[in-house]
Tab-separated table of C-alpha atoms in Angstrom:
chain	number	residue	atom	x	y	z
S	583	UNK	CA	-191.894	285.522	-13.852
S	584	UNK	CA	-191.280	282.725	-16.278
S	585	UNK	CA	-190.053	279.255	-15.386
S	586	UNK	CA	-186.473	278.465	-16.392
S	587	UNK	CA	-186.177	278.159	-20.141
S	588	UNK	CA	-182.743	277.763	-21.714
S	589	UNK	CA	-183.898	279.028	-25.101
S	590	UNK	CA	-185.186	282.225	-23.503
S	591	UNK	CA	-181.923	282.584	-21.580
S	592	UNK	CA	-179.957	282.198	-24.817
S	593	UNK	CA	-182.110	284.916	-26.412
S	594	UNK	CA	-181.285	287.216	-23.492
S	595	UNK	CA	-177.589	286.411	-23.767
S	596	UNK	CA	-177.707	286.978	-27.527
S	597	UNK	CA	-178.994	290.526	-27.037
S	598	UNK	CA	-175.712	291.314	-25.264
S	599	UNK	CA	-173.412	289.327	-27.547
S	600	UNK	CA	-170.114	290.976	-28.292
S	601	UNK	CA	-170.556	293.790	-25.805
S	602	UNK	CA	-167.802	294.687	-23.389
S	603	UNK	CA	-168.776	293.851	-19.800
S	604	UNK	CA	-171.888	291.909	-20.787
S	605	UNK	CA	-172.074	289.778	-17.642
S	606	UNK	CA	-173.900	292.238	-15.370
S	607	UNK	CA	-176.516	293.275	-17.952
S	608	UNK	CA	-177.125	289.599	-18.773
S	609	UNK	CA	-177.563	288.725	-15.101
S	610	UNK	CA	-179.994	291.626	-14.613
S	611	UNK	CA	-182.039	290.560	-17.650
S	612	UNK	CA	-182.013	286.890	-16.591
S	613	UNK	CA	-183.259	287.873	-13.148
S	614	UNK	CA	-185.920	290.145	-14.642
S	615	UNK	CA	-187.159	287.279	-16.814
S	616	UNK	CA	-187.045	284.465	-14.244
S	617	UNK	CA	-187.311	286.320	-10.942
S	618	UNK	CA	-183.850	285.139	-9.928
S	619	UNK	CA	-180.685	283.757	-11.497
S	620	UNK	CA	-181.482	280.026	-11.693
S	621	UNK	CA	-178.597	277.588	-11.143
S	622	UNK	CA	-178.964	276.182	-14.697
S	623	UNK	CA	-178.343	279.685	-16.079
S	624	UNK	CA	-174.816	279.844	-14.653
S	625	UNK	CA	-173.145	277.335	-17.008
S	626	UNK	CA	-175.092	278.697	-20.001
S	627	UNK	CA	-173.891	282.244	-19.288
S	628	UNK	CA	-170.364	281.039	-18.514
S	629	UNK	CA	-170.121	279.166	-21.804
S	630	UNK	CA	-171.480	282.094	-23.831
S	631	UNK	CA	-169.033	284.556	-22.281
S	632	UNK	CA	-166.046	282.192	-22.111
S	633	UNK	CA	-165.974	282.435	-18.321
S	634	UNK	CA	-165.831	279.745	-15.692
S	635	UNK	CA	-168.962	278.811	-13.778
S	636	UNK	CA	-167.109	279.946	-10.649
S	637	UNK	CA	-166.639	283.430	-12.118
S	638	UNK	CA	-170.332	283.771	-12.934
S	639	UNK	CA	-171.398	282.320	-9.581
S	640	UNK	CA	-168.959	284.656	-7.834
S	641	UNK	CA	-170.605	287.700	-9.396
S	642	UNK	CA	-174.106	286.445	-8.546
S	643	UNK	CA	-173.145	285.786	-4.937
S	644	UNK	CA	-171.144	289.017	-4.537
S	645	UNK	CA	-173.844	291.493	-5.556
S	646	UNK	CA	-176.779	291.722	-3.152
S	647	UNK	CA	-179.234	292.592	-5.911
S	648	UNK	CA	-178.891	289.167	-7.502
S	649	UNK	CA	-180.743	286.268	-5.955
S	650	UNK	CA	-180.334	282.574	-6.626
S	651	UNK	CA	-183.861	281.627	-5.608
S	652	UNK	CA	-187.194	283.215	-6.439
S	653	UNK	CA	-188.340	286.190	-4.386
S	654	UNK	CA	-191.813	286.700	-3.008
S	655	UNK	CA	-194.527	288.506	-4.936
S	656	UNK	CA	-193.331	291.729	-3.288
S	657	UNK	CA	-189.738	292.688	-2.465
S	658	UNK	CA	-188.955	295.077	0.373
S	659	UNK	CA	-185.392	296.377	0.471
S	660	UNK	CA	-184.482	298.030	3.761
S	661	UNK	CA	-181.547	300.417	3.827
S	662	UNK	CA	-178.757	299.387	6.200
S	663	UNK	CA	-176.324	302.206	5.384
S	664	UNK	CA	-174.896	304.401	8.115
S	665	UNK	CA	-177.231	307.350	7.580
S	666	UNK	CA	-180.297	305.157	8.030
S	667	UNK	CA	-178.723	303.334	10.975
S	668	UNK	CA	-178.137	306.684	12.699
S	669	UNK	CA	-181.898	307.344	12.738
S	670	UNK	CA	-182.896	303.969	14.202
S	671	UNK	CA	-182.941	302.089	10.906
S	672	UNK	CA	-181.583	298.888	12.441
S	673	UNK	CA	-184.222	298.834	15.182
S	674	UNK	CA	-186.939	299.440	12.609
S	675	UNK	CA	-185.490	296.743	10.323
S	676	UNK	CA	-185.645	294.235	13.185
S	677	UNK	CA	-189.285	295.158	13.729
S	678	UNK	CA	-190.006	294.495	10.041
S	679	UNK	CA	-188.229	291.130	10.169
S	680	UNK	CA	-190.054	290.144	13.361
S	681	UNK	CA	-193.434	291.296	12.043
S	682	UNK	CA	-193.129	289.200	8.891
S	683	UNK	CA	-191.286	286.310	10.558
S	684	UNK	CA	-188.284	286.211	8.236
S	685	UNK	CA	-184.531	286.685	8.336
S	686	UNK	CA	-182.597	288.910	5.908
S	687	UNK	CA	-183.139	287.608	2.384
S	688	UNK	CA	-186.054	285.498	3.558
S	689	UNK	CA	-189.504	285.123	2.102
S	690	UNK	CA	-192.707	284.738	4.078
S	691	UNK	CA	-194.104	281.181	4.047
S	692	UNK	CA	-197.029	282.309	1.884
S	693	UNK	CA	-194.605	283.764	-0.688
S	694	UNK	CA	-196.006	287.269	-0.500
S	695	UNK	CA	-192.932	289.182	0.714
S	696	UNK	CA	-189.147	288.940	0.579
S	697	UNK	CA	-187.118	291.288	2.780
S	698	UNK	CA	-183.628	292.160	1.568
S	699	UNK	CA	-180.898	294.468	2.787
S	700	UNK	CA	-179.603	297.268	0.630
S	701	UNK	CA	-176.776	299.639	1.354
S	702	UNK	CA	-177.972	303.076	0.320
S	703	UNK	CA	-180.976	304.193	-1.624
S	704	UNK	CA	-179.765	307.768	-1.863
S	705	UNK	CA	-182.376	309.022	0.597
S	706	UNK	CA	-179.907	309.799	3.367
S	707	UNK	CA	-181.763	312.949	4.430
S	708	UNK	CA	-185.036	310.999	4.597
S	709	UNK	CA	-183.956	307.931	6.507
S	710	UNK	CA	-184.670	305.376	7.482
S	711	UNK	CA	-185.628	304.406	3.973
S	712	UNK	CA	-186.750	301.402	1.987
S	713	UNK	CA	-187.807	300.333	-1.473
S	714	UNK	CA	-190.965	298.316	-2.023
S	715	UNK	CA	-191.303	296.794	-5.473
S	716	UNK	CA	-189.028	299.462	-6.926
S	717	UNK	CA	-190.749	302.427	-5.250
S	718	UNK	CA	-188.674	304.287	-2.678
S	719	UNK	CA	-190.120	305.155	0.726
S	720	UNK	CA	-188.502	307.635	3.093
S	721	UNK	CA	-188.938	308.500	6.727
S	722	UNK	CA	-190.078	305.037	7.784
S	723	UNK	CA	-191.729	304.761	11.175
S	724	UNK	CA	-193.254	301.975	13.210
S	725	UNK	CA	-196.559	302.835	11.469
S	726	UNK	CA	-194.876	302.125	8.128
S	727	UNK	CA	-194.772	298.444	9.061
S	728	UNK	CA	-198.580	298.333	9.192
S	729	UNK	CA	-198.876	300.359	5.975
S	730	UNK	CA	-196.555	297.986	4.122
S	731	UNK	CA	-198.302	294.931	5.592
S	732	UNK	CA	-201.608	296.214	4.189
S	733	UNK	CA	-200.041	296.990	0.817
S	734	UNK	CA	-198.528	293.525	0.328
S	735	UNK	CA	-201.742	291.845	1.391
């Protein structure tokens, strides 16, 4: 991920210029480029789209997929939807959090892993489920914790 660069942000914004509903695609592209939506990006986006900074910040803080600080090298999203909860997803999630020593949205001190909540990965019949670095994983078990720990180093 690149360090904050206003010129690069303006290039990203320019690719969406004039499009209806450009805010979400811009935020996704900003996060893809910088690993998060940096605070300095908010007024730049707001100005370009004729929105207030509060409106842009509100969208960033409302959607769980956007983060305002960099994530770890790996991102694990654990499903917290009802179907996964019904098959012990919450207990398993707590075991993940305890194993890696983080809270929801937290990153390990060495920066290797961020654990985030998500609210349905569409694997309801294969719960509990997760997504590691964009790859979905179904039927998580206690052994999955060790497997994921090995995978993230």
